[in-house]
XYZ file of C-alpha atoms in Angstrom:
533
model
C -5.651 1.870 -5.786
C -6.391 3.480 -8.298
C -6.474 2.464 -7.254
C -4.011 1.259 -7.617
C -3.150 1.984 -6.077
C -1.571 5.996 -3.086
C -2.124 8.957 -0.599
C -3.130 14.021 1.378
C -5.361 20.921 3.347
C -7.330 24.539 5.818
C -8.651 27.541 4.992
C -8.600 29.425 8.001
C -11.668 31.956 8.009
C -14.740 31.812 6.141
C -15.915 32.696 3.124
C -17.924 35.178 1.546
C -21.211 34.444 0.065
C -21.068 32.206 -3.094
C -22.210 34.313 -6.015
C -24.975 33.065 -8.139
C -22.807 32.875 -11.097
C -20.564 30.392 -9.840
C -21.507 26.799 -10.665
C -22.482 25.719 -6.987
C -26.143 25.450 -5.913
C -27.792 27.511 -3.302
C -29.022 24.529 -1.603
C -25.861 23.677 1.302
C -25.697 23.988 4.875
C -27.809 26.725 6.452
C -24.509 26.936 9.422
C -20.960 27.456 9.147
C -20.059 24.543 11.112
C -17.901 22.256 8.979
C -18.570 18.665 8.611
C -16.394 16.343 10.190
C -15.404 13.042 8.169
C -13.032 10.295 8.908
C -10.762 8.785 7.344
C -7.567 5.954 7.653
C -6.100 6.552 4.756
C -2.812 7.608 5.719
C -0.780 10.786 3.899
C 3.050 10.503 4.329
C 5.951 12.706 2.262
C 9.230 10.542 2.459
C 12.470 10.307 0.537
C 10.951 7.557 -2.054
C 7.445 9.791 -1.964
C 7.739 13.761 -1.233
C 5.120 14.565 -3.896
C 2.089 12.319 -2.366
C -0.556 14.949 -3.701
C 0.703 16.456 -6.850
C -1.644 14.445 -9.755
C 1.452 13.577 -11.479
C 2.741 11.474 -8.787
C -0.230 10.559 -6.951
C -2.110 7.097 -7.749
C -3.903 5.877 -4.937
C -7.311 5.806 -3.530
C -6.880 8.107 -0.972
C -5.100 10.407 -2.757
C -7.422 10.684 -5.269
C -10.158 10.997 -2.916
C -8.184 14.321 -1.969
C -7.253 15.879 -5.336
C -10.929 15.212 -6.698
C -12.381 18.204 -4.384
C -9.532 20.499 -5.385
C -8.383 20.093 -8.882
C -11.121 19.908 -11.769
C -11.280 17.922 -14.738
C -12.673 18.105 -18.302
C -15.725 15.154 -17.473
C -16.837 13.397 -14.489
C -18.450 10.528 -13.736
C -21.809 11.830 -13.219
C -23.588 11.010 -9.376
C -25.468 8.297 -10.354
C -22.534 6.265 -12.870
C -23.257 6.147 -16.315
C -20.687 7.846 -19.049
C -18.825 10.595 -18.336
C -20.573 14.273 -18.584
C -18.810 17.782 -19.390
C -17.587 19.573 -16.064
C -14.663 22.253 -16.602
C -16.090 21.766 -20.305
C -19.577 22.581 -21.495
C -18.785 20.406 -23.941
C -16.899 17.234 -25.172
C -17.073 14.538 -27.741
C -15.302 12.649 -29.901
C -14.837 13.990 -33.282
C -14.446 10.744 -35.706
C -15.459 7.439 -36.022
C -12.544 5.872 -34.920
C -12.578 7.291 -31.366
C -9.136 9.373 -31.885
C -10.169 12.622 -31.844
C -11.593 14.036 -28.922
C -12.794 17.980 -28.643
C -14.019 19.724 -25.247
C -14.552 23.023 -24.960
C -14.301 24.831 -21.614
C -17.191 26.617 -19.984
C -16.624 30.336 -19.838
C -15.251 32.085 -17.201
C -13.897 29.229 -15.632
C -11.187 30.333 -12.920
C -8.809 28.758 -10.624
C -9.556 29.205 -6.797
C -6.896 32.800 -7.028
C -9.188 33.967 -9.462
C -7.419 33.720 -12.494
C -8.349 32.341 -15.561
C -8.512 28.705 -16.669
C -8.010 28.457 -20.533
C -6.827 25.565 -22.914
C -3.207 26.459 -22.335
C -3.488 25.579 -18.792
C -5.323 22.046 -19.495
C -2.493 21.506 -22.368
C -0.046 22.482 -19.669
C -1.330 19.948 -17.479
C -1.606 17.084 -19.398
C 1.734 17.924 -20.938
C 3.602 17.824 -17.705
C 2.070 14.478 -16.405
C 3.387 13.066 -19.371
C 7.101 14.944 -19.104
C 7.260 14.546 -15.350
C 6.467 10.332 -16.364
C 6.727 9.406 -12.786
C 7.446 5.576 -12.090
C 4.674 3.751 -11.375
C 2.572 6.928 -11.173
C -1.218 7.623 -13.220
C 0.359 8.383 -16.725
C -0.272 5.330 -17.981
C -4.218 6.331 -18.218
C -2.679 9.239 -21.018
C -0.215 6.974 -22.792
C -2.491 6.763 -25.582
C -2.306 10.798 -26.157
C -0.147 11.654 -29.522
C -0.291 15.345 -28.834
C -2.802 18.227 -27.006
C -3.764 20.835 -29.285
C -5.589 23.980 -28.566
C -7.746 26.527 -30.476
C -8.236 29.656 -29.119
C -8.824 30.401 -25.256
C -11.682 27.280 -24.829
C -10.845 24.398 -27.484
C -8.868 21.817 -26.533
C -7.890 18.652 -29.137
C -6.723 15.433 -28.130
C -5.308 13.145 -30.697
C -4.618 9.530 -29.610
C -2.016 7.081 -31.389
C -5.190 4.508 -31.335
C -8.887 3.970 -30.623
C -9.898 4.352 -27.240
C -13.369 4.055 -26.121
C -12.248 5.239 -22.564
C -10.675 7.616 -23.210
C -13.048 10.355 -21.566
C -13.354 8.093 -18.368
C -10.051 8.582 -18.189
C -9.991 12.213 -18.665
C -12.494 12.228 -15.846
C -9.602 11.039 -13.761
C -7.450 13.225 -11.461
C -4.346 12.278 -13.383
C -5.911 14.959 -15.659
C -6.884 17.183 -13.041
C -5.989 21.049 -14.569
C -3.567 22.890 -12.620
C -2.349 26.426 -12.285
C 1.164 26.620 -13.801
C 2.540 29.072 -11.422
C 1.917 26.345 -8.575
C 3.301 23.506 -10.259
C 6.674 23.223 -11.977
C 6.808 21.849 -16.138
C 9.454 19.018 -15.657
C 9.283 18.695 -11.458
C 6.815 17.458 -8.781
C 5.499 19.527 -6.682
C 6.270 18.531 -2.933
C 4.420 18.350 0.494
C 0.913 18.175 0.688
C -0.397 21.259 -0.626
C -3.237 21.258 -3.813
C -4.251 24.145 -5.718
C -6.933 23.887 -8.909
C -10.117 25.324 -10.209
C -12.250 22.607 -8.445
C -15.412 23.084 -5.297
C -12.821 23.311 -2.492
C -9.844 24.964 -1.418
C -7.347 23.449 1.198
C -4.390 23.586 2.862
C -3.088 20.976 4.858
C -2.602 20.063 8.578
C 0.863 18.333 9.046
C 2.866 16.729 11.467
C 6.461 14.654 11.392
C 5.839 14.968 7.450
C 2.575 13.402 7.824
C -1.050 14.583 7.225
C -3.145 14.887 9.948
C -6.292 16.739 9.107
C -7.201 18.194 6.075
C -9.951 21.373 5.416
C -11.981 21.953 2.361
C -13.600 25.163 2.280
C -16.032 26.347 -0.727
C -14.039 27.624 -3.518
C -16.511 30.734 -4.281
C -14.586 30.997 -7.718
C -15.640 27.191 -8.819
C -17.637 26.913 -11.780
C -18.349 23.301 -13.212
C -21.276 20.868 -12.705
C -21.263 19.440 -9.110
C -23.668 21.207 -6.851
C -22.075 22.068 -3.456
C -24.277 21.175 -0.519
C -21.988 22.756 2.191
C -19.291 24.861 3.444
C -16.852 23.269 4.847
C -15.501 19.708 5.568
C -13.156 18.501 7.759
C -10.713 15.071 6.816
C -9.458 13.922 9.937
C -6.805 10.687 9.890
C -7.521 8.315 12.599
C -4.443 5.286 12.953
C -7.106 2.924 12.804
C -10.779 2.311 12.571
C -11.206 1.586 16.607
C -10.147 5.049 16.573
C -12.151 6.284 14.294
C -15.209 4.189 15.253
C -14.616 5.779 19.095
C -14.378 9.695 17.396
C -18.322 8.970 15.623
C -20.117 7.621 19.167
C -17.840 10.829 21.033
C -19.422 12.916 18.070
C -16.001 14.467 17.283
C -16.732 13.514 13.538
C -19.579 12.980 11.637
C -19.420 10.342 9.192
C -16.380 7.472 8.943
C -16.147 5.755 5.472
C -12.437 4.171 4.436
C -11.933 2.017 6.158
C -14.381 0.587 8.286
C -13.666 -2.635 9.528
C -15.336 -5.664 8.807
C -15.963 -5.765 12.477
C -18.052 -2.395 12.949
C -19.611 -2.960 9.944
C -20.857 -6.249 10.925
C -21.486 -4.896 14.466
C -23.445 -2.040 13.583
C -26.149 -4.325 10.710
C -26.626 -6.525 13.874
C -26.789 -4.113 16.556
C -27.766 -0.513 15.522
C -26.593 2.261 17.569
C -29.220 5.241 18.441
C -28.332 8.051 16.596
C -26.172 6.320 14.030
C -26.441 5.313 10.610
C -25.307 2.811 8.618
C -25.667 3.235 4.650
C -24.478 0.486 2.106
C -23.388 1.541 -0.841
C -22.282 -0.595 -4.381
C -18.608 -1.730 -3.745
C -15.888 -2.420 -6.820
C -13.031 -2.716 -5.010
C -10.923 -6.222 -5.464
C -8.378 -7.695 -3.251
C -5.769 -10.057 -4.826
C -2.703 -12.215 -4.054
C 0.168 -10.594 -6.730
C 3.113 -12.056 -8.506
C 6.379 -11.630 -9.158
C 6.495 -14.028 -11.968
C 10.517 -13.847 -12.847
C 11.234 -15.038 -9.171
C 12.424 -18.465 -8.875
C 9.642 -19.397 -6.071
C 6.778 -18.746 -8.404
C 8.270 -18.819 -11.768
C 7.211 -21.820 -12.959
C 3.349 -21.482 -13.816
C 2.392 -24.361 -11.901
C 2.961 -23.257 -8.816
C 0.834 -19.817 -9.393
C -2.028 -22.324 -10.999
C -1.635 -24.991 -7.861
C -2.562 -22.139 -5.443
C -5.483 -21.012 -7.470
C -6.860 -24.430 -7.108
C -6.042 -24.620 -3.165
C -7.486 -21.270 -2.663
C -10.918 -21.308 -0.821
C -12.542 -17.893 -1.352
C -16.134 -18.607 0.578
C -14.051 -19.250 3.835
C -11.956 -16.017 3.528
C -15.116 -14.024 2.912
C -17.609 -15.679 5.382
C -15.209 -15.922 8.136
C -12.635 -12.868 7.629
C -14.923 -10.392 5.787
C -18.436 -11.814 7.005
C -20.938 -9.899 5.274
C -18.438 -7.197 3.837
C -16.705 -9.118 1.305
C -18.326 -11.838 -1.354
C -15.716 -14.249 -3.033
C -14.187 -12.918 -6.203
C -13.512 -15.004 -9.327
C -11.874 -12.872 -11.870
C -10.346 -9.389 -12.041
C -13.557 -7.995 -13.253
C -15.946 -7.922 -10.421
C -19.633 -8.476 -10.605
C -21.398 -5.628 -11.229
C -19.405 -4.610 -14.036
C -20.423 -5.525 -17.701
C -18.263 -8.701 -19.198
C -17.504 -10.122 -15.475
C -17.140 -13.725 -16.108
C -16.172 -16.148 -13.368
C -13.006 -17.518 -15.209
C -11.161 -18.724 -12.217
C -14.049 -21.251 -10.995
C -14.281 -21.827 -14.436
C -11.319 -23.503 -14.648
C -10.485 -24.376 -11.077
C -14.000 -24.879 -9.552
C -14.449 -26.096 -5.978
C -10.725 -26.399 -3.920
C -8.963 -29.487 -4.166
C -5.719 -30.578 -2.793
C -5.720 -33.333 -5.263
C -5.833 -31.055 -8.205
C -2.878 -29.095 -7.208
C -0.603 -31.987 -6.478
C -1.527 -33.029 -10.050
C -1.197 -29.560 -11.407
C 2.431 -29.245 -9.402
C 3.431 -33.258 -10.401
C 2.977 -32.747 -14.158
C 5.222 -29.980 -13.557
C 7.921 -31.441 -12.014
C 7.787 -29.497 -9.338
C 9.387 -30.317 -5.521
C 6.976 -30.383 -2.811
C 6.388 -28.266 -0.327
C 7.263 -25.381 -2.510
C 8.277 -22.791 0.184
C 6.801 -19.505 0.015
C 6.316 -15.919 2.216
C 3.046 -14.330 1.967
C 3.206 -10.441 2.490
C 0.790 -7.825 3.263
C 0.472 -4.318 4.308
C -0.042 -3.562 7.655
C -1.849 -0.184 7.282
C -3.757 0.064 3.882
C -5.563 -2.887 2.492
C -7.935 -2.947 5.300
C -8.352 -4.342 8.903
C -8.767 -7.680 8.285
C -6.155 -8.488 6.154
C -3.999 -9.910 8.757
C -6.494 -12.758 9.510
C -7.094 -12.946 5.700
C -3.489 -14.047 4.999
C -3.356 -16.297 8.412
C -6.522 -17.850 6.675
C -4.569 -18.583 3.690
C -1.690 -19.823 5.096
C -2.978 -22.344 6.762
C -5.239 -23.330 3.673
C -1.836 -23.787 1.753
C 0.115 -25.329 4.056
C -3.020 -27.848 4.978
C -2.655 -29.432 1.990
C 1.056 -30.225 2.792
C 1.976 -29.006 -1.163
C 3.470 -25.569 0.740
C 5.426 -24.514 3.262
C 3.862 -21.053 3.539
C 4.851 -18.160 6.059
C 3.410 -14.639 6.025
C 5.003 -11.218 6.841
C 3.707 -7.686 7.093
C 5.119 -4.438 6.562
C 3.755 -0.912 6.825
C 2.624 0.342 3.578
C 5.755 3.143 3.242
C 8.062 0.101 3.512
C 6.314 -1.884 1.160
C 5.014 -0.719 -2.104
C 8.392 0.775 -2.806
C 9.576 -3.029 -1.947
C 6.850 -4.303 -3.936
C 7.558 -2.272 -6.775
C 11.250 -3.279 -6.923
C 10.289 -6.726 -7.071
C 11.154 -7.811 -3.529
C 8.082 -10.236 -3.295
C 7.666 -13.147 -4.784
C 4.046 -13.242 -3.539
C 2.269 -10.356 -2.313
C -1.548 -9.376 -1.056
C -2.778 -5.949 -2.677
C -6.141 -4.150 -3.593
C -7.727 -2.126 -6.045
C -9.708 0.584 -6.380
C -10.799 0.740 -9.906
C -9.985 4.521 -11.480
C -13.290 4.150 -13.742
C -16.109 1.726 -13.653
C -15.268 0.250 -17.261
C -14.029 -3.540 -17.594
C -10.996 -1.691 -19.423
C -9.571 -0.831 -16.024
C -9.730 -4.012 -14.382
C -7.664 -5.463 -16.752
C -5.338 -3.337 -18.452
C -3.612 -1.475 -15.524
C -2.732 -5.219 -14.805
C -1.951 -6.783 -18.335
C -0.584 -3.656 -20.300
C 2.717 -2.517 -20.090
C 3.889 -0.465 -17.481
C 1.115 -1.959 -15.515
C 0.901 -0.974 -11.904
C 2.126 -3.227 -10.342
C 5.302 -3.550 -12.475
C 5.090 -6.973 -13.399
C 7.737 -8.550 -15.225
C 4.399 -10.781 -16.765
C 3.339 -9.786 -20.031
C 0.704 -11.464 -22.686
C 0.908 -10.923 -26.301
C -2.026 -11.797 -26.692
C -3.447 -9.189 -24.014
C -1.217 -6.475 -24.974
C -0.927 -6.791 -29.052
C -4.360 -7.693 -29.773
C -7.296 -7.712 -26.957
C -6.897 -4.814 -24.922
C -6.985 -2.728 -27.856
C -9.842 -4.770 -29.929
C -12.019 -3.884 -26.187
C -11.235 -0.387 -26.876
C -12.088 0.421 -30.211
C -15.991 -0.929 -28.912
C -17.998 2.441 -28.409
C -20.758 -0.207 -27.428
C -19.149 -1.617 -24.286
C -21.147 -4.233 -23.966
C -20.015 -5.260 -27.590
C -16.613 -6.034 -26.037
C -18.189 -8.622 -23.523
C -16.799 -11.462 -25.337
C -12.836 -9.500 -26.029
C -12.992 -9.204 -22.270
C -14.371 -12.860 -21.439
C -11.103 -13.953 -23.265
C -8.855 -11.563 -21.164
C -10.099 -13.001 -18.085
C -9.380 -16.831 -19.218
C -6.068 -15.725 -20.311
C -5.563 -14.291 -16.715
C -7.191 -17.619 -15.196
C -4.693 -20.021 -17.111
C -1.418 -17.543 -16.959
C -2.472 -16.136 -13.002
C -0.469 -13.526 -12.760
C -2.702 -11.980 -10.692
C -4.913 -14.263 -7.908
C -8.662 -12.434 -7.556
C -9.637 -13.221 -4.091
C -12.323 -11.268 -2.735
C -14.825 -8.545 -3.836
C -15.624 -5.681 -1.226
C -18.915 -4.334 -0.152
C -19.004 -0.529 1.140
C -20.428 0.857 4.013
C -19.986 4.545 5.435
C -21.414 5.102 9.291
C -22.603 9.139 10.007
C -24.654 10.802 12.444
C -28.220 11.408 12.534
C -28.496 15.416 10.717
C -26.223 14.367 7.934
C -27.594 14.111 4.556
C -26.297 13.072 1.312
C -24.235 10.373 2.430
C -25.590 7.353 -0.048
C -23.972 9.876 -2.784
C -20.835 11.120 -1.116
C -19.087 8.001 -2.001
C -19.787 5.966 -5.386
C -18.934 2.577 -6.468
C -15.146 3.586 -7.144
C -14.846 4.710 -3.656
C -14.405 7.864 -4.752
C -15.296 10.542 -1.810
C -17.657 13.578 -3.045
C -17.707 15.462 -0.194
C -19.660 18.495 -1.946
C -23.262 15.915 -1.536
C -22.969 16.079 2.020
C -25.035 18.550 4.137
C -26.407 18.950 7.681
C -30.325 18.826 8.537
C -31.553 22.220 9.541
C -32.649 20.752 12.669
């Protein structure tokens, strides 16, 4: 999602004893039972998707969420945020002052879960076929900046980039450049179905039915060797339809902790009326939710229009009465808690008025009621998103400037619809890949952006996205970034709506769960661990 935004293996057996020389700590789970987490995210190989896990394809949250215990990469973000540290490396930096040169040097004996070695031919190999494969709409864009991979010897690896990039290791920290074993996956093809293999803390295989993933195993890879500590075993994914289901599977104590997606409901339920025996953790949220645009179709061509909703559009109702304490309303692509967030949209549009927009669409010459569909996902935004868009529809049509109706579709249907440009208005949401303001706004500005807009910005594209990323300083940029948001408030190509808060539920005996998911939603299912009790 990304974010971004899609989406998912068992070990049957256990392992042997984890060797002190492999990178994982001595400190997991004194059983052998494996931890049970849910999950909604929903795993599906089709004819437009049959290569949902392989990190050339793969670009949502959920997916992510699975490659990230199995496939390793150079960096990671390290527990607590901050800059990216070495994690297949013992080593990486940039090597000139213009931030295009970037060294890392691999820790020694690294080895992929068969036991064979991982050298700089295999991360070359990687990276190389993410950018050959170039899937559509897939996570190369975070390497388009790469000129060429070089290697020295078994350890060094050399990236050059066409231009200064600031972000470029919190995008190496990415799965998109997740290492893989060559005999696994093809140079110039995907690799289909649902099965992962890498050098990372878990092993899997998958649990499938009808072409879909049902349950998913990560055992302890005993050959891993990076920098996350591994506080257990074995952990379970299961995929519930829904969050009722998955919310009925914790009080049964069939699973042990439920994280994406809670509703709004259970969340709010539980911080009003705790449940003995069960937990509720909040945790810093980054995720956005946001109305989308196709900009080239006649509905919302004209600018107008787009501007006209962002002044109709009341944000504090959607979150109070949709999202209640889950959501807070969200004024820019950049969400608070992020360096350079700026509030551009109330800015520029401040408190909702009806008589605004009929100004905005009159000076315009535009017909009233402009006509439009609303459409959502049925199965991935989150559970509230049907009430969200009934919300807005009757804010827009209240003011009599619209005619709006709204239409959802399950998420296999609609992305690829989305993508061909199908929608002239559509609801979406983000998980951001890195916690930099660089990836709220480029994967929507940039070319190729993810959503494959036909909207593009000179302006954005020639001249501020890459002035923000030659700032080693991020907070230097603020000010490049402040200017990408008003451009974004005056063009809306995008409408920010609503800012999400996270909460994951677990059972009393688990440990480690205000760490096993950070403020990118990213799961880290090696912090979790069972009391001793």
């Amino acid at each position: 999602m990304n974010r971004k935004t899609l989406v998912l293996p068992a070990v049957v057996g256990l392992l042997a004893p984890v060797l002190a020389a492999c990178g994982a700590s001595g400190d997991g789970s004194d059983g052998r039972a494996a931890i049970v987490v849910g999950t909604t995210d929903q795993f599906v190989a089709s004819k437009d998707n049959p290569a949902p896990l392989d990190p050339a394809i793969g670009y949502e949250a959920g997916v992510w969420n699975v490659l990230r215990q199995t496939v390793q990469t150079l960096v990671h973000v390290p527990r607590g945020g901050g800059e990216p540290v070495p994690e297949a490396a013992e080593s990486c930096t940039f090597t000139d002052t213009q931030n295009e040169s970037y060294r890392c040097k691999l820790r020694s004996g690294l080895k992929f879960s068969d036991g064979k070695a991982v050298t700089a031919d295999d991360v070359k190999y990687s990276i190389d076929r993410v950018i050959r494969i170039d899937a559509p709409n897939g996570p190369v864009t975070l390497l388009d900046n790469i000129d060429t991979v070089e290697t020295q010897g078994e350890r060094e690896i050399i990236f050059h980039l066409r231009a200064p990039d600031a972000t470029f290791p919190y995008k190496l920290a990415t799965p998109v450049a997740g290492i893989v074993p060559r005999s696994q996956y093809a140079a110039k093809s995907a690799r289909t179905g649902f099965q992962v293999d890498g050098s990372g803390p878990y092993t899997m295989k998958p649990e499938v039915e009808h072409h879909q993933l049902v349950k998913a195993v990560f055992t302890r890879n005993p050959h891993y060797k990076g920098d996350l500590k591994v506080r257990n075993e074995k952990v379970e994914l299961d995929v519930f339809p829904d969050p009722k289901a998955m919310g009925k599977a914790l009080d049964s104590q069939k699973i042990d902790m439920m994280a994406r997606s809670m509703s709004p409901e259970q969340s709010q339920q539980m911080l009003e009326q705790p449940k003995d025996g069960i937990k509720l953790t909040e945790m810093p949220g980054l995720a956005i939710h946001f109305l989308g645009f196709n900009t080239n179709d006649p509905a919302v061509k004209n600018k107008a229009v787009r501007q006209a909703m962002a002044q109709i559009i009341d944000r504090g109702e959607i979150a109070s009465k949709v999202y209640g304490t889950t959501a807070e309303p969200l004024y820019s692509l950049i969400p608070s808690g992020i360096t350079a967030h700026a509030n551009s949209f109330y800015n520029k549009y401040s408190e909702p008025s009806t008589e605004k927009a009929a100004a905005i669409l009159n000076a315009a010459g535009v017909d009233t009621p402009v006509k439009l569909t609303l459409h959502y996902p049925t199965d991935r935004v989150g559970a509230g998103t049907a009430a969200e868009f009934g919300t807005l529809k009757k804010q827009f049509d209240d003011t009599g400037l619209f005619d709006v109706s709204v239409q959802g579709t399950p998420w296999a249907k609609y992305r690829p619809a989305q993508l061909r440009g199908d929608y002239a208005v559509y609801g979406m949401g983000w998980f951001p890949d890195f916690p930099d303001p660089d990836n709220f706004t480029a994967p929507f500005l940039d070319r190729k952006n993810f959503l494959n807009s036909p909207y593009t910005s000179a302006l954005a594209q020639k001249t501020l996205i890459p002035q923000s990323r030659r700032e080693t300083d991020r907070s230097a940029a603020a000010k490049t970034f402040q200017r990408l948001q008003d451009v974004v408030a005056t063009d809306v190509p995008v409408l920010p709506i609503w800012q999400g808060k996270q909460y994951a539920a677990s059972r009393d005996g688990l440990t480690g769960v205000e760490w096993a998911v950070n403020s990118s939603a990213d799961l880290q299912l090696w912090e979790l661990a069972k009391d001793a009790r």
